[in-house]
mmCIF file of N, CA, C and O in Angstrom:
data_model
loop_
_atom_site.group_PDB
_atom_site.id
_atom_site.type_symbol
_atom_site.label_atom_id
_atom_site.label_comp_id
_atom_site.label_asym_id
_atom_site.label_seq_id
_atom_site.Cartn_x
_atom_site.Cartn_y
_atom_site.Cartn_z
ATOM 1 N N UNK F 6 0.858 -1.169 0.000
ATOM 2 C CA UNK F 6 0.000 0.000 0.000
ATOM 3 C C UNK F 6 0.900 1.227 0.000
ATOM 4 O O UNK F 6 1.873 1.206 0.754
ATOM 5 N N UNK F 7 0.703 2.186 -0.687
ATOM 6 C CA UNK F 7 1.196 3.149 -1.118
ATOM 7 C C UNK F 7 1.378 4.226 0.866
ATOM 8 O O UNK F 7 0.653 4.136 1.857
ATOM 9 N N UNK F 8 2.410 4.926 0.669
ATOM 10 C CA UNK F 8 2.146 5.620 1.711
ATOM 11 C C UNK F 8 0.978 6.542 2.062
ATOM 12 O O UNK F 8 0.767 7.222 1.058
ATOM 13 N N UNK F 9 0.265 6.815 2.876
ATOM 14 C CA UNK F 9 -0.668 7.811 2.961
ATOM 15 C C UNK F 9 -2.115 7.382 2.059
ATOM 16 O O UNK F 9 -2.986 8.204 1.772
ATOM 17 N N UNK F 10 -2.157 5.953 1.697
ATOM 18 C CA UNK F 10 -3.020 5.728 1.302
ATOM 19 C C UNK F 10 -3.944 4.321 2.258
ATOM 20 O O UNK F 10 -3.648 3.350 2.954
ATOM 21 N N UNK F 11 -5.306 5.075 1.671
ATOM 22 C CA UNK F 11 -6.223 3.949 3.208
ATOM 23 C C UNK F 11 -6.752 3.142 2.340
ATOM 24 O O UNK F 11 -6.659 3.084 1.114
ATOM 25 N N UNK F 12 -7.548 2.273 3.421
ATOM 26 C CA UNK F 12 -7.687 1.144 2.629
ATOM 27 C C UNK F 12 -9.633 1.004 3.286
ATOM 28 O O UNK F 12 -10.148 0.545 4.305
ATOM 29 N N UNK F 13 -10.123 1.634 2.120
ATOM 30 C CA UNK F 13 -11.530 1.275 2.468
ATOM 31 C C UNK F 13 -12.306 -0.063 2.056
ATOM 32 O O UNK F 13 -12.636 -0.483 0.947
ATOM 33 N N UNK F 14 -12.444 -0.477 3.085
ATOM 34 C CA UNK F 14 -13.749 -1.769 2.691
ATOM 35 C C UNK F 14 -14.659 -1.211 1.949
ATOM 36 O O UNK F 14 -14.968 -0.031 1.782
ATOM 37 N N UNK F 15 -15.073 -2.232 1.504
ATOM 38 C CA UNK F 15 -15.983 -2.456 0.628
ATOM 39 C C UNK F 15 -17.508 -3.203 0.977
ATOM 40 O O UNK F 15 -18.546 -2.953 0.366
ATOM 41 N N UNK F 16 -17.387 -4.055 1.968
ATOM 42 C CA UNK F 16 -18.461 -4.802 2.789
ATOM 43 C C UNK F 16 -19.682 -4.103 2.544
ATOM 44 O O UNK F 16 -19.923 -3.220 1.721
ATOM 45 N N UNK F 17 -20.371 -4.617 3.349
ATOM 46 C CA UNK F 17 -21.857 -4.118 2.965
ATOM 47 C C UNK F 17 -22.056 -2.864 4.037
ATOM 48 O O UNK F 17 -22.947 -2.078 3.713
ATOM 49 N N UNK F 18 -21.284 -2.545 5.380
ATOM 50 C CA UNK F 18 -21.099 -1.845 6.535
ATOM 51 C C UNK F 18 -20.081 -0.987 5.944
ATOM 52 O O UNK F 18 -19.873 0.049 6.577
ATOM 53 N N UNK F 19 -19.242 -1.202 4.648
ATOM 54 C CA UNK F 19 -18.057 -0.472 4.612
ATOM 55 C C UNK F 19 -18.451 1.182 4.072
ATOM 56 O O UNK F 19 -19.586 1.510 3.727
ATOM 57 N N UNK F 20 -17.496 1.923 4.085
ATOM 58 C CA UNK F 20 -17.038 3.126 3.573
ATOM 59 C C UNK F 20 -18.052 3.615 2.458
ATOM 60 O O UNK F 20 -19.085 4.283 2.512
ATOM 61 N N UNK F 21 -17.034 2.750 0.965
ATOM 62 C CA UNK F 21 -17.591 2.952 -0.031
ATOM 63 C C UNK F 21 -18.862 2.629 -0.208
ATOM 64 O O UNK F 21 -19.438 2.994 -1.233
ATOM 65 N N UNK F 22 -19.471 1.933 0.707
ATOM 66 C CA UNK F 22 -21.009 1.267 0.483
ATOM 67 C C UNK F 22 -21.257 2.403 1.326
ATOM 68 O O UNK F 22 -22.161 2.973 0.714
ATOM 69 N N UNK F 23 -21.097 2.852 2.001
ATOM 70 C CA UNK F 23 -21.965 3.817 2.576
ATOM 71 C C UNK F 23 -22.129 5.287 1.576
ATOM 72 O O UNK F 23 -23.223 5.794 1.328
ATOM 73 N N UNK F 24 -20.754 5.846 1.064
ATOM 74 C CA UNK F 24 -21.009 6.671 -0.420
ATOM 75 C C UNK F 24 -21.600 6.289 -1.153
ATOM 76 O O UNK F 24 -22.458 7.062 -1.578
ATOM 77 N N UNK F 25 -21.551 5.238 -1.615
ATOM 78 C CA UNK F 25 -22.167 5.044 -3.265
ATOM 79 C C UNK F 25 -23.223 3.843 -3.356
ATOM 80 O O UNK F 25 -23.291 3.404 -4.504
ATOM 81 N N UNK F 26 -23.632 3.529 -2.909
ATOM 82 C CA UNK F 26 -24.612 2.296 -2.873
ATOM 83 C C UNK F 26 -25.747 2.575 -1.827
ATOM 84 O O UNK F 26 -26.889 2.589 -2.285
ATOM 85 N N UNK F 27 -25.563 2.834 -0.259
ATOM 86 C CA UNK F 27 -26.456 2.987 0.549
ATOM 87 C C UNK F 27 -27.724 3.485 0.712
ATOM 88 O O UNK F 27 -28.654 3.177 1.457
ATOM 89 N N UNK F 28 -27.552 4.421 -0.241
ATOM 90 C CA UNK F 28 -28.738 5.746 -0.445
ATOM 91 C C UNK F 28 -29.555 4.778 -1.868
ATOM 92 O O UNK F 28 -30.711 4.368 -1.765
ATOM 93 N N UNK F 29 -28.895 4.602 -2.831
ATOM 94 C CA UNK F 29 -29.806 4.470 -3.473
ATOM 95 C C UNK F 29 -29.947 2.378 -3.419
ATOM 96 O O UNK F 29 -30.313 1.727 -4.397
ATOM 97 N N UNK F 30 -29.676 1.946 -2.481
ATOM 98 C CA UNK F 30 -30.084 0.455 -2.184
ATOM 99 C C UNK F 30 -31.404 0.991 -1.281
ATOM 100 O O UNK F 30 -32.382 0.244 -1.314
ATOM 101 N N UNK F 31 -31.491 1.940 -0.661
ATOM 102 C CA UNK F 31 -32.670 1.946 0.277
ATOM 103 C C UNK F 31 -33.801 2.765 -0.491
ATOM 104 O O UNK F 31 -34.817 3.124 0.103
ATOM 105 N N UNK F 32 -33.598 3.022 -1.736
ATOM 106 C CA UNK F 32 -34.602 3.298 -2.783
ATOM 107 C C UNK F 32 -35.104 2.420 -3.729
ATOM 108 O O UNK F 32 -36.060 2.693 -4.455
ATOM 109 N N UNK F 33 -34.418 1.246 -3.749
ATOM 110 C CA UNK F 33 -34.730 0.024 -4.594
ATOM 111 C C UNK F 33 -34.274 0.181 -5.737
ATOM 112 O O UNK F 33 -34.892 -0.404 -6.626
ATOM 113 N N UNK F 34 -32.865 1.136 -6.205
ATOM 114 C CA UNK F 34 -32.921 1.562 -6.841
ATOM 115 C C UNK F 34 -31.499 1.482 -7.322
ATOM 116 O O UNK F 34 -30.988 1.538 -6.204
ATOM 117 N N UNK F 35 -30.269 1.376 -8.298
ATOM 118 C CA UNK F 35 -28.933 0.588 -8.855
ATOM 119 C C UNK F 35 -28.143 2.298 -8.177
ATOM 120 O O UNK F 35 -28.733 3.315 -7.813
ATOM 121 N N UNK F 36 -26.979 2.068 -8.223
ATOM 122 C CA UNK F 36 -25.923 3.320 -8.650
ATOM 123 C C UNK F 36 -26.256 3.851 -9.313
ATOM 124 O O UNK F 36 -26.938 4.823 -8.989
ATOM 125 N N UNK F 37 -25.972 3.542 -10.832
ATOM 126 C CA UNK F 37 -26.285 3.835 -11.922
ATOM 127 C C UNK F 37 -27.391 4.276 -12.202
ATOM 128 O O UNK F 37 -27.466 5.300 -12.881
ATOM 129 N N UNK F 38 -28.587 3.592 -11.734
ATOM 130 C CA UNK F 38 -29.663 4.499 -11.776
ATOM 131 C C UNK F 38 -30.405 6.045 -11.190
ATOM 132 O O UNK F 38 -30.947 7.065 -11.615
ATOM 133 N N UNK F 39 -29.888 5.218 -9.625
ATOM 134 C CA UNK F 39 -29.732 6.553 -9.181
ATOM 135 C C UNK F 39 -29.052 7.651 -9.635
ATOM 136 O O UNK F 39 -29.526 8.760 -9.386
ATOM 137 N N UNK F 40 -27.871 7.540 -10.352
ATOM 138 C CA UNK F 40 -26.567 8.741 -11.176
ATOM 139 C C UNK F 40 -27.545 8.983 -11.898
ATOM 140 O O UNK F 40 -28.072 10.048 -11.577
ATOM 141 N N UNK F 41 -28.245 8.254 -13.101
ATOM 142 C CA UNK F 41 -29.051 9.129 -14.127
ATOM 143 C C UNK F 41 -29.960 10.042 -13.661
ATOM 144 O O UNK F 41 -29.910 11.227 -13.990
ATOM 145 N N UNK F 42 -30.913 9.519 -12.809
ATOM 146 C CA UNK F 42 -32.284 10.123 -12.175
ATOM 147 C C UNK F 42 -31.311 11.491 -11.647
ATOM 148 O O UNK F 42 -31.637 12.619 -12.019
ATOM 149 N N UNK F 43 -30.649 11.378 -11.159
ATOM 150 C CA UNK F 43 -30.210 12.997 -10.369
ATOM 151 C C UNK F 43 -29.092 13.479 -11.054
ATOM 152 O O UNK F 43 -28.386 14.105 -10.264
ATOM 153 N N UNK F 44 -28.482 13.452 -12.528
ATOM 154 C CA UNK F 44 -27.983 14.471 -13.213
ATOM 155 C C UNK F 44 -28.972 14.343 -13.782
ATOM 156 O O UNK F 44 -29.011 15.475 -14.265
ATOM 157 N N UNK F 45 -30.510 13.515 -14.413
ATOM 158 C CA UNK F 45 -31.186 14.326 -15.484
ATOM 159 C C UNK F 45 -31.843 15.684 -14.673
ATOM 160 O O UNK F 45 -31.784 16.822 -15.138
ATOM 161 N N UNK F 46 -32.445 15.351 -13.437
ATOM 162 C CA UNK F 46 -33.040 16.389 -12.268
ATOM 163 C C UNK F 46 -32.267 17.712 -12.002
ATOM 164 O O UNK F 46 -32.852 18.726 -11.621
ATOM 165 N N UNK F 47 -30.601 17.645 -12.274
ATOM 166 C CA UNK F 47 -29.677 18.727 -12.049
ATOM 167 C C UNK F 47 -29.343 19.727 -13.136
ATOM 168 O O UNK F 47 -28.950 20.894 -13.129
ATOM 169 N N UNK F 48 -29.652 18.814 -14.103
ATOM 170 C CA UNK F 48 -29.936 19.301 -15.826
ATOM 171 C C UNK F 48 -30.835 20.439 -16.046
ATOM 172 O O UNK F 48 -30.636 21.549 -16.539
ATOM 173 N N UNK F 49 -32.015 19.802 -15.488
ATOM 174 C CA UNK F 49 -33.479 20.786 -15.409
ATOM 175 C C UNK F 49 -33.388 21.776 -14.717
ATOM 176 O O UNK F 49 -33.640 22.861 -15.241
ATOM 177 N N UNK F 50 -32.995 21.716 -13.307
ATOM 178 C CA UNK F 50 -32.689 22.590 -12.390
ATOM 179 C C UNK F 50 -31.445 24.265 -12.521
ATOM 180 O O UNK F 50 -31.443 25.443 -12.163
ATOM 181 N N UNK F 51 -30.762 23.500 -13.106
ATOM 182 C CA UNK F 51 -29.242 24.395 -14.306
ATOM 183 C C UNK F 51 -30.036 24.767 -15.046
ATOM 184 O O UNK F 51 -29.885 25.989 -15.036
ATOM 185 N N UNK F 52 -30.934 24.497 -15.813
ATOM 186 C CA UNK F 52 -31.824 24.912 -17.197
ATOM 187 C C UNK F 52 -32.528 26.015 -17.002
ATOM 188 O O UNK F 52 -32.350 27.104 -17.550
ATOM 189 N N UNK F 53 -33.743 25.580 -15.815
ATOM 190 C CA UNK F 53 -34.370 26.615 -15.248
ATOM 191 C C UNK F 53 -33.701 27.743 -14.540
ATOM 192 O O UNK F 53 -34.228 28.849 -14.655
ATOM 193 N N UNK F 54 -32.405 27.606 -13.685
ATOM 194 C CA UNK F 54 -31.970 28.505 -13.268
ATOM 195 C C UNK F 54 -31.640 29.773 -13.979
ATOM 196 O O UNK F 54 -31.982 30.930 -13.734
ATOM 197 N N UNK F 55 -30.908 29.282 -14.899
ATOM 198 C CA UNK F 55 -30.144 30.141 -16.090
ATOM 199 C C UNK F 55 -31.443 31.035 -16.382
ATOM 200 O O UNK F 55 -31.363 32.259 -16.482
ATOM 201 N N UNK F 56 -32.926 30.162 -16.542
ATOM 202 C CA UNK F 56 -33.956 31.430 -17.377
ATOM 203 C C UNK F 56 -33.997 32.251 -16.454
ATOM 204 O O UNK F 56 -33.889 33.444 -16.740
ATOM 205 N N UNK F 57 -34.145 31.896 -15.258
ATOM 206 C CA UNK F 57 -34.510 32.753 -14.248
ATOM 207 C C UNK F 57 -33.379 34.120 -14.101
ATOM 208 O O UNK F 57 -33.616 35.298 -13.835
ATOM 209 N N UNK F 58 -32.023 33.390 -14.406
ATOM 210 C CA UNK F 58 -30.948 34.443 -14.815
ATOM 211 C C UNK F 58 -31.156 35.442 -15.915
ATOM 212 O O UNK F 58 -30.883 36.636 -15.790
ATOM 213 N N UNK F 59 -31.706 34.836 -17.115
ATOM 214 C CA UNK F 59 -31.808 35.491 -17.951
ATOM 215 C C UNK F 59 -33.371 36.452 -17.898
ATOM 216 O O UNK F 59 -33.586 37.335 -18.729
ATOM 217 N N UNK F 60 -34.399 36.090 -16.751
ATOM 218 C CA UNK F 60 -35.618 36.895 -16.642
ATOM 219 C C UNK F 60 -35.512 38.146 -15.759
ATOM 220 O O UNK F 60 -36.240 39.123 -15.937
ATOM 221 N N UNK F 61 -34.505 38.072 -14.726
ATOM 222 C CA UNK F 61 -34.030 39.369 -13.854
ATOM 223 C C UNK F 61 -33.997 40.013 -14.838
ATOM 224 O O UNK F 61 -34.700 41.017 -14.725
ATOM 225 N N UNK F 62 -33.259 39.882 -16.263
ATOM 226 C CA UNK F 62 -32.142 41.220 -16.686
ATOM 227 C C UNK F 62 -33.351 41.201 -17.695
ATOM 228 O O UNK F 62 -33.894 42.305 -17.646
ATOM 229 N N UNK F 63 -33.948 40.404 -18.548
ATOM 230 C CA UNK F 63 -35.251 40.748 -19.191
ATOM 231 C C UNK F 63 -36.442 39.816 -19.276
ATOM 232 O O UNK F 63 -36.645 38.818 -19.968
ATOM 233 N N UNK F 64 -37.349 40.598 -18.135
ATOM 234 C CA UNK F 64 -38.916 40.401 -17.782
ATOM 235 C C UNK F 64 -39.509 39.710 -18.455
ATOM 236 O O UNK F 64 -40.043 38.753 -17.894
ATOM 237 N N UNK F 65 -39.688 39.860 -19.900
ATOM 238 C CA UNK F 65 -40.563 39.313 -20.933
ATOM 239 C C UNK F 65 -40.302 38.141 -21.449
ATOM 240 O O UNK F 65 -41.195 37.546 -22.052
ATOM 241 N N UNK F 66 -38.930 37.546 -21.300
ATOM 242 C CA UNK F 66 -38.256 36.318 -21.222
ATOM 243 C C UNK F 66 -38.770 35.276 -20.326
ATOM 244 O O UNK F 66 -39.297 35.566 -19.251
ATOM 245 N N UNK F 67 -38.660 34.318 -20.655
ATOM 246 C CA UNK F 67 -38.657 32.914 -19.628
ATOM 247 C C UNK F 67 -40.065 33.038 -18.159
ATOM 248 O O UNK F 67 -40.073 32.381 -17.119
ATOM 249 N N UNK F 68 -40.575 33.564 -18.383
ATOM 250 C CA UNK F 68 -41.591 34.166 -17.781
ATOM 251 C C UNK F 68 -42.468 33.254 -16.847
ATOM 252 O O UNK F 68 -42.865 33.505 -15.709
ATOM 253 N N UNK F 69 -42.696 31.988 -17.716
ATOM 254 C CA UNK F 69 -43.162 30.727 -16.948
ATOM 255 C C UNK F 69 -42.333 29.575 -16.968
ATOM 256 O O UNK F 69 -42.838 28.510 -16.613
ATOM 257 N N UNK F 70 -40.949 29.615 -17.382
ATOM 258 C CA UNK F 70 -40.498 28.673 -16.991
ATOM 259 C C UNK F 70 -39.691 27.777 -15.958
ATOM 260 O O UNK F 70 -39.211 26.699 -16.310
ATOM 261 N N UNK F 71 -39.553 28.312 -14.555
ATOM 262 C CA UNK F 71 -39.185 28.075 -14.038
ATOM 263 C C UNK F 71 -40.254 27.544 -13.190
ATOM 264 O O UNK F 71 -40.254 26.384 -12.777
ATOM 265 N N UNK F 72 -40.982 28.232 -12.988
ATOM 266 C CA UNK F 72 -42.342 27.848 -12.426
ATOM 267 C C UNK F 72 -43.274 26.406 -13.023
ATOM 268 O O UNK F 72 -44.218 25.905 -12.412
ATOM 269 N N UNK F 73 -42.806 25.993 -14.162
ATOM 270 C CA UNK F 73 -42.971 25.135 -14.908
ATOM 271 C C UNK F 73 -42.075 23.869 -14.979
ATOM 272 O O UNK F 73 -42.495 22.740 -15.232
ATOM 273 N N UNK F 74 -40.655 24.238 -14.696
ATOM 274 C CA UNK F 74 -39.889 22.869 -14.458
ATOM 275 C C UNK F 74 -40.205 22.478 -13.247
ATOM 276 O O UNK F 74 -40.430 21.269 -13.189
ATOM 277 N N UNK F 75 -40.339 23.238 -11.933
ATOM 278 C CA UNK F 75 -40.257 22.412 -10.975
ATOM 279 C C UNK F 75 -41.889 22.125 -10.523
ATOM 280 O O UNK F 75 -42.075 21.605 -9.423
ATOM 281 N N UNK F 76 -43.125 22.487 -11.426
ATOM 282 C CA UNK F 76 -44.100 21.309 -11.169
ATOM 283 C C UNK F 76 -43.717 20.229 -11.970
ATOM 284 O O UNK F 76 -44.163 19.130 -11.640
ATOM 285 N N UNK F 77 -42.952 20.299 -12.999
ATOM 286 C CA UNK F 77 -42.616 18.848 -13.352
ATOM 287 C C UNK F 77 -42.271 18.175 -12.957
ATOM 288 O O UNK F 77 -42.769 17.049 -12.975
ATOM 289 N N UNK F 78 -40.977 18.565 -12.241
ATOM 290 C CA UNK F 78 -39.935 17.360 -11.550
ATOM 291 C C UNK F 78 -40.630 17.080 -10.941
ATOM 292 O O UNK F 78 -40.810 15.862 -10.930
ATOM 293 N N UNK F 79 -41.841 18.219 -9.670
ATOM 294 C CA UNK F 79 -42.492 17.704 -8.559
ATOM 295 C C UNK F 79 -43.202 16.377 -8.986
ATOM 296 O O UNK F 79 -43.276 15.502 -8.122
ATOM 297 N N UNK F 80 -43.643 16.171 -10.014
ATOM 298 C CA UNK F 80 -44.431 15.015 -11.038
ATOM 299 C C UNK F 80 -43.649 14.242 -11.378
ATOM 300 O O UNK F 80 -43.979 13.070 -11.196
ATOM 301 N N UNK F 81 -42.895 14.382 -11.728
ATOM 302 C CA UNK F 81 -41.707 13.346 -12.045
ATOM 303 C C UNK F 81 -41.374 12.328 -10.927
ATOM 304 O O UNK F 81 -41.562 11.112 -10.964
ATOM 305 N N UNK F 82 -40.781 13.146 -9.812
ATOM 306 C CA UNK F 82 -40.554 12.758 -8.138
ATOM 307 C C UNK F 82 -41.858 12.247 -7.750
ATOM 308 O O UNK F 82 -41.611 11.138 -7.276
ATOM 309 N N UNK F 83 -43.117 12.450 -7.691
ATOM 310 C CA UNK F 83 -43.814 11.760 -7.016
ATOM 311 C C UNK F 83 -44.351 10.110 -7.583
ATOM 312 O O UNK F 83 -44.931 9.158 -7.061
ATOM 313 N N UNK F 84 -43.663 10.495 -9.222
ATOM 314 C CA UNK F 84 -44.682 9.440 -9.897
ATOM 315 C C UNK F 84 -43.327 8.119 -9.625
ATOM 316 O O UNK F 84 -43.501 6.903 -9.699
ATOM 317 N N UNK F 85 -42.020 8.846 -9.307
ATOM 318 C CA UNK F 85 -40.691 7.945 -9.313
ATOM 319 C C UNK F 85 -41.017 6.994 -8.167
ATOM 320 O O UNK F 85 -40.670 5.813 -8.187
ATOM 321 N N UNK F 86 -41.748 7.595 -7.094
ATOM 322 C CA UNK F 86 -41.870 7.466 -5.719
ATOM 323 C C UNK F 86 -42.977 6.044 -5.429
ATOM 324 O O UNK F 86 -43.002 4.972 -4.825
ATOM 325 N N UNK F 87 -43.819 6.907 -6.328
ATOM 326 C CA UNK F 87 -45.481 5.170 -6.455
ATOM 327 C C UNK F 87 -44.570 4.477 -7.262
ATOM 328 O O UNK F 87 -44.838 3.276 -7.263
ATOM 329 N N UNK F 88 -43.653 4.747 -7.909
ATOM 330 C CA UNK F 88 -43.684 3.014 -8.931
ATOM 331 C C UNK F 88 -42.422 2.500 -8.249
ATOM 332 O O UNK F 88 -41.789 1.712 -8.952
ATOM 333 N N UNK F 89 -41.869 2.772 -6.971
ATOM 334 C CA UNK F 89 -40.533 2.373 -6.483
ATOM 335 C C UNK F 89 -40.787 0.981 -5.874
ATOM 336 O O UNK F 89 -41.985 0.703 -5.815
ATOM 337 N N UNK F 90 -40.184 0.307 -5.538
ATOM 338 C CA UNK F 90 -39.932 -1.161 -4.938
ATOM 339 C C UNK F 90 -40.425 -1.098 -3.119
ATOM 340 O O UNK F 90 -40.736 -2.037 -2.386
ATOM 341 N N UNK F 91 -40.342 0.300 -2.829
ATOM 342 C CA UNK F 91 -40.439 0.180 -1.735
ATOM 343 C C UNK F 91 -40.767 1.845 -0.984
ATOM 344 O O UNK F 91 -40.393 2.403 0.048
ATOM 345 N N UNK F 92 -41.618 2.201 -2.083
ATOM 346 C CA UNK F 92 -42.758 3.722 -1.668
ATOM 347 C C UNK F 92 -42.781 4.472 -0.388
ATOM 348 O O UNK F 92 -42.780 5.698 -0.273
ATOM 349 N N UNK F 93 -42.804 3.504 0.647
ATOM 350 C CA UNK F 93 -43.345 3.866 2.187
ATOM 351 C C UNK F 93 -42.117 4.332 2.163
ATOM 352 O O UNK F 93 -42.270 5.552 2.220
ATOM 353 N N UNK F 94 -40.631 4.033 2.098
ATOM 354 C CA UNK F 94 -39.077 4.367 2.377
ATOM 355 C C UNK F 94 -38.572 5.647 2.094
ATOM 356 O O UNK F 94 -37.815 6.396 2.711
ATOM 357 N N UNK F 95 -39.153 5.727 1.040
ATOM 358 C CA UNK F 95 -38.773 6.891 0.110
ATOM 359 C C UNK F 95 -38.842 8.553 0.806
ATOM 360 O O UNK F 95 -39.945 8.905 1.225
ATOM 361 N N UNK F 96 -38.244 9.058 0.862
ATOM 362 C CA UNK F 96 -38.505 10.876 1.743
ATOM 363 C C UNK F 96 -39.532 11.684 0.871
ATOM 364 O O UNK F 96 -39.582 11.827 -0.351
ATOM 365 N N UNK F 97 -40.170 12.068 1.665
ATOM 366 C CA UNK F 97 -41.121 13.551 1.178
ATOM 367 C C UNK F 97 -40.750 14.243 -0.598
ATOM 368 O O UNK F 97 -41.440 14.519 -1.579
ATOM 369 N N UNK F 98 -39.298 14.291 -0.257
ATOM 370 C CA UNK F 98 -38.380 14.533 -1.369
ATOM 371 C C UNK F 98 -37.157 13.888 -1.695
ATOM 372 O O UNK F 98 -36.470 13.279 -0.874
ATOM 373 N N UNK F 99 -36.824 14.059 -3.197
ATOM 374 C CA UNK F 99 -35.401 13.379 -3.290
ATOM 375 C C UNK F 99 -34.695 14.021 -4.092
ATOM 376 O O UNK F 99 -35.195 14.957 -4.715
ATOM 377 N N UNK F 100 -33.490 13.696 -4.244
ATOM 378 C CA UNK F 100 -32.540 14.627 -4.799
ATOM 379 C C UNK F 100 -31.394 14.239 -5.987
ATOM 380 O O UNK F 100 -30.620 15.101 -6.403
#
């Protein structure tokens, strides 16, 4: 082992399972899947922000769209939530 370097388990109690697996095993739900679902959600969120950037400096711009992505996602998130493996688990919100 390299100096200054650790050595994280992997176990089901370990480290890396607690970063990258934990959260979305208690959603019924892969790594990988979870990674897509929350950069496509961060996508939208960056998207809408920017209009909202671009509606400060002019009004007549982007006018309903921000207000419009996030009843979606809210729809998106709730409908992710009924078709999950395990519904009751799931938080109010997700991210």
């Amino acid at each position: 082992m390299a100096a200054g370097q650790r050595n994280f388990p992997v176990g089901k109690k370990g480290r890396l399972d607690r970063l990258f697996a934990e959260h979305p095993r208690s959603l019924g739900m892969s790594w990988a899947g979870h990674a897509a679902g929350a950069v496509k959600i961060a996508a939208r969120m960056i998207g809408a922000g920017a209009a909202c950037l671009i509606h400060a400096v002019v009004p007549a711009w982007f006018q309903q769209t921000a207000g419009r992505t996030v009843e979606e996602l809210h729809s998106m998130m709730l409908s992710r939530k009924a078709g999950a493996a395990n519904p009751n688990d799931w938080p109010d919100y997700e991210i």
